mmCIF file of C-alpha atoms in Angstrom:
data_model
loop_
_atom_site.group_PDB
_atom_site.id
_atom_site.type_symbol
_atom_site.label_atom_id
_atom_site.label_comp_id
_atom_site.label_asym_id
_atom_site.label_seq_id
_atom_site.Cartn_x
_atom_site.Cartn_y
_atom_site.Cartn_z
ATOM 1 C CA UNK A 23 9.952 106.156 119.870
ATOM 2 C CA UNK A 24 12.196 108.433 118.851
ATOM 3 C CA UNK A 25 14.010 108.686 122.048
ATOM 4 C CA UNK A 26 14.431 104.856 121.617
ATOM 5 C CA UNK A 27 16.458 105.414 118.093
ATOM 6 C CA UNK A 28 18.528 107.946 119.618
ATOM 7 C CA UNK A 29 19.527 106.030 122.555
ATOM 8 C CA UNK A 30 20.128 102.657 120.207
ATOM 9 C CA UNK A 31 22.105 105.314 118.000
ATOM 10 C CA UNK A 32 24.205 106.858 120.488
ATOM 11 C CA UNK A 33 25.012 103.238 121.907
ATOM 12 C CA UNK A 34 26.277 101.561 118.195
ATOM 13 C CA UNK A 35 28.504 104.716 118.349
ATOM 14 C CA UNK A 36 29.731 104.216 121.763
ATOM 15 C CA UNK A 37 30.748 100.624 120.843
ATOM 16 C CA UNK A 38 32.146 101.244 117.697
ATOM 17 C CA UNK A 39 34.823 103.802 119.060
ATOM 18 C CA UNK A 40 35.848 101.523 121.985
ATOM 19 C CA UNK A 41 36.385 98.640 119.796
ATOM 20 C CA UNK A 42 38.248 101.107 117.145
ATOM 21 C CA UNK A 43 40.055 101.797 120.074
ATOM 22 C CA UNK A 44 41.491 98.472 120.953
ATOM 23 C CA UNK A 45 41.503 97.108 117.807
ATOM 24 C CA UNK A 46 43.723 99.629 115.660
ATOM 25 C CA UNK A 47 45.725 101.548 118.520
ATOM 26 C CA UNK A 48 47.437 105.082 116.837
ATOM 27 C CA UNK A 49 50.839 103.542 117.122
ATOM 28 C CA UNK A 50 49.711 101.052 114.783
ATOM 29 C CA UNK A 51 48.123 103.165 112.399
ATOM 30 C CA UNK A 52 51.324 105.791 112.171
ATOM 31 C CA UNK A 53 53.489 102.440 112.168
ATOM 32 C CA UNK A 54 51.606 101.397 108.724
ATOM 33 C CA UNK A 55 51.866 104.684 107.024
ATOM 34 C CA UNK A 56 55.198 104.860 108.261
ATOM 35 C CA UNK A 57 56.342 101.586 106.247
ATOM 36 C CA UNK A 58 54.134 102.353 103.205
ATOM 37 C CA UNK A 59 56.360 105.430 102.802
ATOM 38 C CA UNK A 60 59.409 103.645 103.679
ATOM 39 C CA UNK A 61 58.403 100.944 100.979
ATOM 40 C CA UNK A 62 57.329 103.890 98.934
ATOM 41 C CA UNK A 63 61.023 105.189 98.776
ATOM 42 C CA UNK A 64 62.428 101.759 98.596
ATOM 43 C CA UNK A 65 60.980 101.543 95.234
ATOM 44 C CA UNK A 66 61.870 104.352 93.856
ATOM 45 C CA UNK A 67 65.457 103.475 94.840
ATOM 46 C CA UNK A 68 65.208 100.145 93.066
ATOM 47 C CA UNK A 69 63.946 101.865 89.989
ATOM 48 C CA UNK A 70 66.720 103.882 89.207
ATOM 49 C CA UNK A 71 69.055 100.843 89.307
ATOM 50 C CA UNK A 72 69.902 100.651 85.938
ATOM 51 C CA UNK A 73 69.069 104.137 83.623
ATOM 52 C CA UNK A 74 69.101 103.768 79.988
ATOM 53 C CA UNK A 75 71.088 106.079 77.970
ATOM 54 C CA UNK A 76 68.142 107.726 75.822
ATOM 55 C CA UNK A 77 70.369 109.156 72.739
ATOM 56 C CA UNK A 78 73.964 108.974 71.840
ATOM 57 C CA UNK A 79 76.223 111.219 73.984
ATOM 58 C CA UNK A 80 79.024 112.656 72.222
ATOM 59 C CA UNK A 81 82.361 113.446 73.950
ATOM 60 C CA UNK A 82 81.850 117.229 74.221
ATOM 61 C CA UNK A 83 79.110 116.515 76.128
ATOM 62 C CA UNK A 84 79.512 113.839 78.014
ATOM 63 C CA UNK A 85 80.969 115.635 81.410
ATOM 64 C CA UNK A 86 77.738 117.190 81.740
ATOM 65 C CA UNK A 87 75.745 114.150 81.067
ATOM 66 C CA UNK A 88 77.489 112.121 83.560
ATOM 67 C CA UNK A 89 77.388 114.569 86.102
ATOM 68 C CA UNK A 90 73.462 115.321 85.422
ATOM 69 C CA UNK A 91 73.244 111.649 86.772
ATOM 70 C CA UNK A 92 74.934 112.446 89.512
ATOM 71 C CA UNK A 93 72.867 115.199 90.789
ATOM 72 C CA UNK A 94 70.142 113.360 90.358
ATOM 73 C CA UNK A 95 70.441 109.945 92.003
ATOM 74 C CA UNK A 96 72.751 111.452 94.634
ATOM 75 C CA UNK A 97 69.722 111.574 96.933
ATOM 76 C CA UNK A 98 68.827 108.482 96.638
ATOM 77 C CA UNK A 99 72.286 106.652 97.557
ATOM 78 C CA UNK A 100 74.147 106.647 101.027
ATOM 79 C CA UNK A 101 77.324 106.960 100.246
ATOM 80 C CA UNK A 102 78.872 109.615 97.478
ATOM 81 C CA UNK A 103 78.067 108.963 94.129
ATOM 82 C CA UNK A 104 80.525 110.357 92.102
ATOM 83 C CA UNK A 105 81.469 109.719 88.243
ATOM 84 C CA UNK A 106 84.317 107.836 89.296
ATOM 85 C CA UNK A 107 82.600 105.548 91.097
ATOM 86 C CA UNK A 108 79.734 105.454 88.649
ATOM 87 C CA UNK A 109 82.169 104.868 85.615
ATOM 88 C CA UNK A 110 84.233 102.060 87.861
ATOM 89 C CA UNK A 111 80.541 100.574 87.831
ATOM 90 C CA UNK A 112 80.187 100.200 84.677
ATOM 91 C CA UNK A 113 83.261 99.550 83.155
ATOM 92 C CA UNK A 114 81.954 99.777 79.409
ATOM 93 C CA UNK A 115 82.185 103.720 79.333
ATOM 94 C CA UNK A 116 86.391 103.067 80.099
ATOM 95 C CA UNK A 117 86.429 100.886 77.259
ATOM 96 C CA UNK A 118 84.406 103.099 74.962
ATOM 97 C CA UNK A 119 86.426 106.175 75.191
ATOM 98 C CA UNK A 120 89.782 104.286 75.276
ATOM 99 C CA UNK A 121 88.390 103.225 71.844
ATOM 100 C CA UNK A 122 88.060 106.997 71.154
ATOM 101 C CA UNK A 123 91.696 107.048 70.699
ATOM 102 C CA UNK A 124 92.777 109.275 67.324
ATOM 103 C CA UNK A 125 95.669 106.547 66.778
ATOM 104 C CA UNK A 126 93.251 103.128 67.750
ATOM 105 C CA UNK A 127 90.922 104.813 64.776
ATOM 106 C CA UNK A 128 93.516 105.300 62.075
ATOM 107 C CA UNK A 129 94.250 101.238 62.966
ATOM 108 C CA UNK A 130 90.827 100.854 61.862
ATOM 109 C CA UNK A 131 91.187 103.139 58.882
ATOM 110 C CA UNK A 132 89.285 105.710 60.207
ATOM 111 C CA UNK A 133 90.311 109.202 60.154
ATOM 112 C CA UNK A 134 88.731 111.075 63.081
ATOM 113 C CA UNK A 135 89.475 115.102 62.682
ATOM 114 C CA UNK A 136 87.472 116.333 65.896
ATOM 115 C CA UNK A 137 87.211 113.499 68.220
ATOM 116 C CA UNK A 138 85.097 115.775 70.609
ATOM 117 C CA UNK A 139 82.482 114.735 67.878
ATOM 118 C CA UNK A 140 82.702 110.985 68.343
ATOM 119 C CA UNK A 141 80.326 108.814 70.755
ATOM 120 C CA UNK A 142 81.156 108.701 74.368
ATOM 121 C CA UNK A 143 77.805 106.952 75.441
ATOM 122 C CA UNK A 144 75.749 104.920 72.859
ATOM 123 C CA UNK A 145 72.138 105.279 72.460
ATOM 124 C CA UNK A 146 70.322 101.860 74.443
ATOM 125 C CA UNK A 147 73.184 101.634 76.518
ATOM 126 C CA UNK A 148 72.367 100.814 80.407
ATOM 127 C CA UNK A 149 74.430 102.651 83.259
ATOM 128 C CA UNK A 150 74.185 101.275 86.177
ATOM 129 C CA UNK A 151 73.825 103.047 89.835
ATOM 130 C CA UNK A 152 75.777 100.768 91.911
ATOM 131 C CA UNK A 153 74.249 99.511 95.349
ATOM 132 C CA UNK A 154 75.902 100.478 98.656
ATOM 133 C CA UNK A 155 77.978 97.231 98.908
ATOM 134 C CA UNK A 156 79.398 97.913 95.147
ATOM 135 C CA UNK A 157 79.915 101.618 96.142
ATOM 136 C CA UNK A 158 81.959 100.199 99.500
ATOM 137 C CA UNK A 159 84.143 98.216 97.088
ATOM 138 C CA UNK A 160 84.858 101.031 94.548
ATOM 139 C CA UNK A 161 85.122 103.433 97.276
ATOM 140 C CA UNK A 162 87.586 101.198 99.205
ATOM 141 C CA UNK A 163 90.042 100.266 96.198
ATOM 142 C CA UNK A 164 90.123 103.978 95.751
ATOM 143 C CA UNK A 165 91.695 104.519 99.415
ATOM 144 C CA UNK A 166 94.119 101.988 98.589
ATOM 145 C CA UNK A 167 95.351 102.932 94.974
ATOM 146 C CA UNK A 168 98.798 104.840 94.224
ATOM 147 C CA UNK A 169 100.135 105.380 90.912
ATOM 148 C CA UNK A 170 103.997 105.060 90.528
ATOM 149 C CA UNK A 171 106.019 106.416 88.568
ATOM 150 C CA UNK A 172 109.517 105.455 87.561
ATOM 151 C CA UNK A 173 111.045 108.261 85.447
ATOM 152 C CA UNK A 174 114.100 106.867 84.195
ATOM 153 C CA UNK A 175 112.269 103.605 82.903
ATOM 154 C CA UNK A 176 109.580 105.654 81.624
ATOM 155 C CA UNK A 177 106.576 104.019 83.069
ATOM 156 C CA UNK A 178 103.523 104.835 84.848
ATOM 157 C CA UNK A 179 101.988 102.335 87.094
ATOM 158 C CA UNK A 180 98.746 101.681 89.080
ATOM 159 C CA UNK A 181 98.522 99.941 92.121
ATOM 160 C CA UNK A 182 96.127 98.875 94.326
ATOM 161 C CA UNK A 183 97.659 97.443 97.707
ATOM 162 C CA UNK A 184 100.609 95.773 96.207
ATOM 163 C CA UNK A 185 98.748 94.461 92.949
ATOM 164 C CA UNK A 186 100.154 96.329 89.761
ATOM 165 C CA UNK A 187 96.580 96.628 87.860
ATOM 166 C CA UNK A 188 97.945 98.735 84.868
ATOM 167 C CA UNK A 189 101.406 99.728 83.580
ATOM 168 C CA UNK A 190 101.934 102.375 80.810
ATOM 169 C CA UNK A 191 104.260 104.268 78.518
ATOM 170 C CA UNK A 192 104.898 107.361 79.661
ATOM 171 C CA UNK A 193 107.358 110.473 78.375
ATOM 172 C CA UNK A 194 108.858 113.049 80.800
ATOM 173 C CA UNK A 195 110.281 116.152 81.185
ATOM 174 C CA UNK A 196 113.898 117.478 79.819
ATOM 175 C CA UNK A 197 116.993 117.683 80.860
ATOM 176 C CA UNK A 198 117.110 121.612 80.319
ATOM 177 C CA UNK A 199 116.405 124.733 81.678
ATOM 178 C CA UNK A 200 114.552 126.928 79.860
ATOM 179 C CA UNK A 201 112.539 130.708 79.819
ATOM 180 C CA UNK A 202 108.764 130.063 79.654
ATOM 181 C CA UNK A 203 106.552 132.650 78.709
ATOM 182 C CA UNK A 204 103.959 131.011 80.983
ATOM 183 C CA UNK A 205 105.811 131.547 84.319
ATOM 184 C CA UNK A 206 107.765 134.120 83.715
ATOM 185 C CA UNK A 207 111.264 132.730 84.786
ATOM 186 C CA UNK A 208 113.610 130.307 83.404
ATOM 187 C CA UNK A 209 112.300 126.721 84.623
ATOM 188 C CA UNK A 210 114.421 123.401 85.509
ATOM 189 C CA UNK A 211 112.329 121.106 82.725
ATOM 190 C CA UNK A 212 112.720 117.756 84.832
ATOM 191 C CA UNK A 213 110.434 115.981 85.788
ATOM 192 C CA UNK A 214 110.334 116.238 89.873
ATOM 193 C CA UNK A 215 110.295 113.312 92.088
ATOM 194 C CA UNK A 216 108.295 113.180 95.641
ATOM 195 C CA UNK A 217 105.732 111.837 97.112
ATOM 196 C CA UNK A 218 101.829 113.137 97.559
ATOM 197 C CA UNK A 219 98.386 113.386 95.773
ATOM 198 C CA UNK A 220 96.350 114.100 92.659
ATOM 199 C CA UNK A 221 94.608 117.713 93.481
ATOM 200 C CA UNK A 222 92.368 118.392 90.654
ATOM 201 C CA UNK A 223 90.914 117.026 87.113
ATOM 202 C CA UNK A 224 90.652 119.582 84.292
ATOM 203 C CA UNK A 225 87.796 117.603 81.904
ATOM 204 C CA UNK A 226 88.056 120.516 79.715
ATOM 205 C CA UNK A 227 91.854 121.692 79.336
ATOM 206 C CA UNK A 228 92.980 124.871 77.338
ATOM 207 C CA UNK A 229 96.111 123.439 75.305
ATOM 208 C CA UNK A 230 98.478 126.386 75.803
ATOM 209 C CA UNK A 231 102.322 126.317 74.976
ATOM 210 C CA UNK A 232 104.335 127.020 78.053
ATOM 211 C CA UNK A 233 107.309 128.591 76.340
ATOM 212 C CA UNK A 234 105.633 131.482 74.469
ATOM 213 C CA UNK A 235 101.997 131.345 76.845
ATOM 214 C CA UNK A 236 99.769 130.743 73.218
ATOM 215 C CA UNK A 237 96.742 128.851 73.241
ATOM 216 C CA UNK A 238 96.250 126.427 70.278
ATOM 217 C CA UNK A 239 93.593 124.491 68.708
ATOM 218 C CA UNK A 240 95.098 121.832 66.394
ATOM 219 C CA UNK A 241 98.102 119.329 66.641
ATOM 220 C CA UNK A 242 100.203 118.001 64.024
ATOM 221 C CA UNK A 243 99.903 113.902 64.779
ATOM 222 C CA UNK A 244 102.961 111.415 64.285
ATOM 223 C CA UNK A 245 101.320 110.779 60.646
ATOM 224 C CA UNK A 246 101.536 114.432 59.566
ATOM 225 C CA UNK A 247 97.890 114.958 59.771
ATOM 226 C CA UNK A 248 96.228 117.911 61.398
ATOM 227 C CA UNK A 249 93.511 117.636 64.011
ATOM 228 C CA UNK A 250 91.750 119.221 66.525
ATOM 229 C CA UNK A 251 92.658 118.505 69.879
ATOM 230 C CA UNK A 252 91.018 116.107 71.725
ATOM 231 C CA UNK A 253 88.709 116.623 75.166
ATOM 232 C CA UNK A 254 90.567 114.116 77.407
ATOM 233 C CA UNK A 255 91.106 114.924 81.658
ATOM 234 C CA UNK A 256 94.448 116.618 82.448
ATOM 235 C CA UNK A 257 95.371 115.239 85.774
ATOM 236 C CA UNK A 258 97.161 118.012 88.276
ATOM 237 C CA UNK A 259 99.272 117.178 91.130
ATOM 238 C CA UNK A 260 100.777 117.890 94.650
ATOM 239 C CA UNK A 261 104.577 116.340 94.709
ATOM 240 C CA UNK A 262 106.019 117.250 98.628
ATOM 241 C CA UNK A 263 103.349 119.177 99.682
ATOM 242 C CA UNK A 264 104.259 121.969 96.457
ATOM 243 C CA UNK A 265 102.532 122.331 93.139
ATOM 244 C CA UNK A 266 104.823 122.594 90.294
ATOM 245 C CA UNK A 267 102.118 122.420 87.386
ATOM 246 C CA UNK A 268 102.910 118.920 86.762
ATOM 247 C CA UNK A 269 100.410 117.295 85.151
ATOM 248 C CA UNK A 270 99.582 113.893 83.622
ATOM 249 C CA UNK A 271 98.386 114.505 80.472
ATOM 250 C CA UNK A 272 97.731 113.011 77.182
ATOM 251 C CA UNK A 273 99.804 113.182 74.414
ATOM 252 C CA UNK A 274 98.965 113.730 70.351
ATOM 253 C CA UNK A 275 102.284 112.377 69.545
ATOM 254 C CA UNK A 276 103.070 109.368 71.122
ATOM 255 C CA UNK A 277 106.421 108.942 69.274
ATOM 256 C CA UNK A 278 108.013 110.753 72.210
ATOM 257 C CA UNK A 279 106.703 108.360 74.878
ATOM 258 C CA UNK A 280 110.226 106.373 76.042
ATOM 259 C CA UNK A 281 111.965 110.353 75.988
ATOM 260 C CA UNK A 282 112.665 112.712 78.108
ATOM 261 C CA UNK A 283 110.980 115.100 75.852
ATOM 262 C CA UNK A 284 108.419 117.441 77.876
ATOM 263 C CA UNK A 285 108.354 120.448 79.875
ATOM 264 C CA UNK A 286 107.791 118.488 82.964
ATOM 265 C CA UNK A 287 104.504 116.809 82.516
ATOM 266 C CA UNK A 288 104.208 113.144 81.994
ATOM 267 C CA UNK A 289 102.539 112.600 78.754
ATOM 268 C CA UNK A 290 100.609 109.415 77.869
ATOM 269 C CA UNK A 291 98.405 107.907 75.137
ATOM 270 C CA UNK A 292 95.011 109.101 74.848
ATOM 271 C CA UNK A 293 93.313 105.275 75.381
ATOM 272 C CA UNK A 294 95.670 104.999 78.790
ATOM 273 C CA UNK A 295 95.085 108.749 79.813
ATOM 274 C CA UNK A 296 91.058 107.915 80.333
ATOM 275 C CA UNK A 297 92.280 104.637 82.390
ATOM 276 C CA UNK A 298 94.402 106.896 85.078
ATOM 277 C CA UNK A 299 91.752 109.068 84.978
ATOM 278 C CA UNK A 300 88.897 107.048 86.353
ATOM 279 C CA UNK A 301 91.389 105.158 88.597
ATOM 280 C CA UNK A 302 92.759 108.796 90.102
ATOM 281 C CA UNK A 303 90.062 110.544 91.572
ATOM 282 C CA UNK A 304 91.059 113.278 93.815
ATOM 283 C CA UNK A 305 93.461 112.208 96.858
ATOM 284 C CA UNK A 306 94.869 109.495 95.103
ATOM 285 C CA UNK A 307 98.410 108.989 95.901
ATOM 286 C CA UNK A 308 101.203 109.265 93.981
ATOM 287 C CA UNK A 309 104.715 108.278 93.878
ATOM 288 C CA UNK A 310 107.534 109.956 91.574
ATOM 289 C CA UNK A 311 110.753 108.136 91.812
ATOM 290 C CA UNK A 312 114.146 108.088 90.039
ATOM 291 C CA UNK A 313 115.053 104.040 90.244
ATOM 292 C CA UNK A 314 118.043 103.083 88.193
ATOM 293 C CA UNK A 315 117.158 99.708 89.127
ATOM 294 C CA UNK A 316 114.563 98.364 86.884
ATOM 295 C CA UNK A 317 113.301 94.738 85.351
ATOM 296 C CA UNK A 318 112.936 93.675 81.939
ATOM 297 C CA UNK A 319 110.680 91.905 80.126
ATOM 298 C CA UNK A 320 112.646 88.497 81.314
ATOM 299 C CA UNK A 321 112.230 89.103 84.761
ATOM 300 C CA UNK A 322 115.917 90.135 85.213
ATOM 301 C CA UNK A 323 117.092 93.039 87.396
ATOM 302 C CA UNK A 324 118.678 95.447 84.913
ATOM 303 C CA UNK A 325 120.660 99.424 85.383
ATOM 304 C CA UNK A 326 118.781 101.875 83.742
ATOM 305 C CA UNK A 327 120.030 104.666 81.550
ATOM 306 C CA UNK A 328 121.003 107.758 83.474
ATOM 307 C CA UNK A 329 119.126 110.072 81.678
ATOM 308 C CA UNK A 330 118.864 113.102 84.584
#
């Protein structure tokens, strides 16, 4: 009997393993687990889509917040995630620091003494992680912007292909020379002119006067008020293949805009300083020109003022 129970044992088990065999093959099997992870990762992609902004981010930190995000949903993209192309996504964050603006505030009767202080990202807020055909897009208009500027006519412009997207006030430098502390040698203050590319952002610039090398901490503003200075991207670039500390910069006074009036820098509001900054990431090109022949307002073709 008992021989009988092995033998009907040992012949289920038989049968069971050829038909296991032939019915779920291993290529299958490693197949299935294969697209359970696959869909596994998918979600977790699709989750982090949109990510909520879980308290208000102020200014002075808002660098580090956005590039926290970064290093975090960088894996999970294929392309390069960036801030630029994370903030061109989600165009809200441009208009909410342009709103940060020390001169859009007093408008609104709000005096603003530290605008580091002030809300760059509002609590609730969604940010979203753009998909790989959004990225393509951002990425792409990137590759094709230049920003052109006109220094006589005292405008800053930003192109993409051919299409002017933004034009802007700008100031530029003097028509001195002059010994700064900061280099050491007596320095031609114009503004040069050249072709090339924007080299590097400073998010967190040290305000230091070039003529006696001194770091300050406060500005006088157009109004006579006294404020700290505001955390805003200094843009450095590469004119002809040299570096001649030229930078595009904000401005606390914007009276001088229209002037030939810096050390070589071309200063800008504060709103349209955040603009260039998110449509200049690094390599952008950039023209500086000296074009007496402008247009005004009519459409007309006009001579501008010498002023170099």
């Amino acid at each position: 009997m008992k021989k009988i129970v092995a033998f009907f044992v040992i012949s289920i088990t038989i049968i069971l393993l050829f038909t296991l065999k032939f019915c779920c093959p291993k290529d299958e099997v490693f197949n299935l687990s294969l697209n359970l992870a696959n869909t596994e990762i998918f979600s977790k992609s699709i989750s982090v889509k949109k990510v909520v902004v879980q308290k208000e981010v102020l200014i002075e930190n808002y660098f580090n917040y956005l590039d926290s995000l970064v290093h975090r949903y960088q894996p999970l993209t294929t392309y390069g995630l960036s801030e630029h192309v994370l903030v061109r996504a989600n165009p809200w964050i441009i208009d909410t620091l342009q709103n940060t603006d020390y001169y859009r505030m007093m408008a609104k009767d709000s005096f603003v003494y530290n605008q580091k202080k002030m809300i760059a990202l509002p609590m609730g807020n969604t940010i979203i992680i753009p998909d790989s055909s959004k990225a393509k897009k951002i990425l792409n208009s990137f590759d094709n912007t230049t920003i052109d500027i006109n220094i006589p006519e005292f405008k800053l412009r930003i192109y993409e292909d051919s299409v002017q997207l933004f034009e802007f006030p700008i100031r530029v430098g003097r028509d001195e020379k002059k010994y700064l502390e900061m280099s050491g040698r007596i320095q031609d203050l114009r503004t040069k002119t050249g072709k090339g590319f924007i080299i590097n952002h400073v998010r967190n610039p040290r305000y230091v006067n070039p003529v006696n090398n001194h770091q300050y901490f406060v500005t006088k503003r157009d109004d006579g008020k006294v404020t700290k200075l505001p955390q805003i991207p200094f843009i450095e670039t590469e004119i002809n293949g040299l570096r001649y500390g030229q930078l595009i910069h904000p401005t606390t006074n914007p009276r001088t805009l229209g002037k030939a009036y810096s050390n070589g820098c071309i200063g800008v509001k504060e709103a349209d300083a955040w603009v260039i900054y998110f449509y200049a990431p690094i390599n952008t090109k950039i023209n500086i020109r000296y074009d007496l022949s402008g247009v005004n307002e009519m459409g007309d073709i006009i001579t501008l003022k010498d002023i170099y």
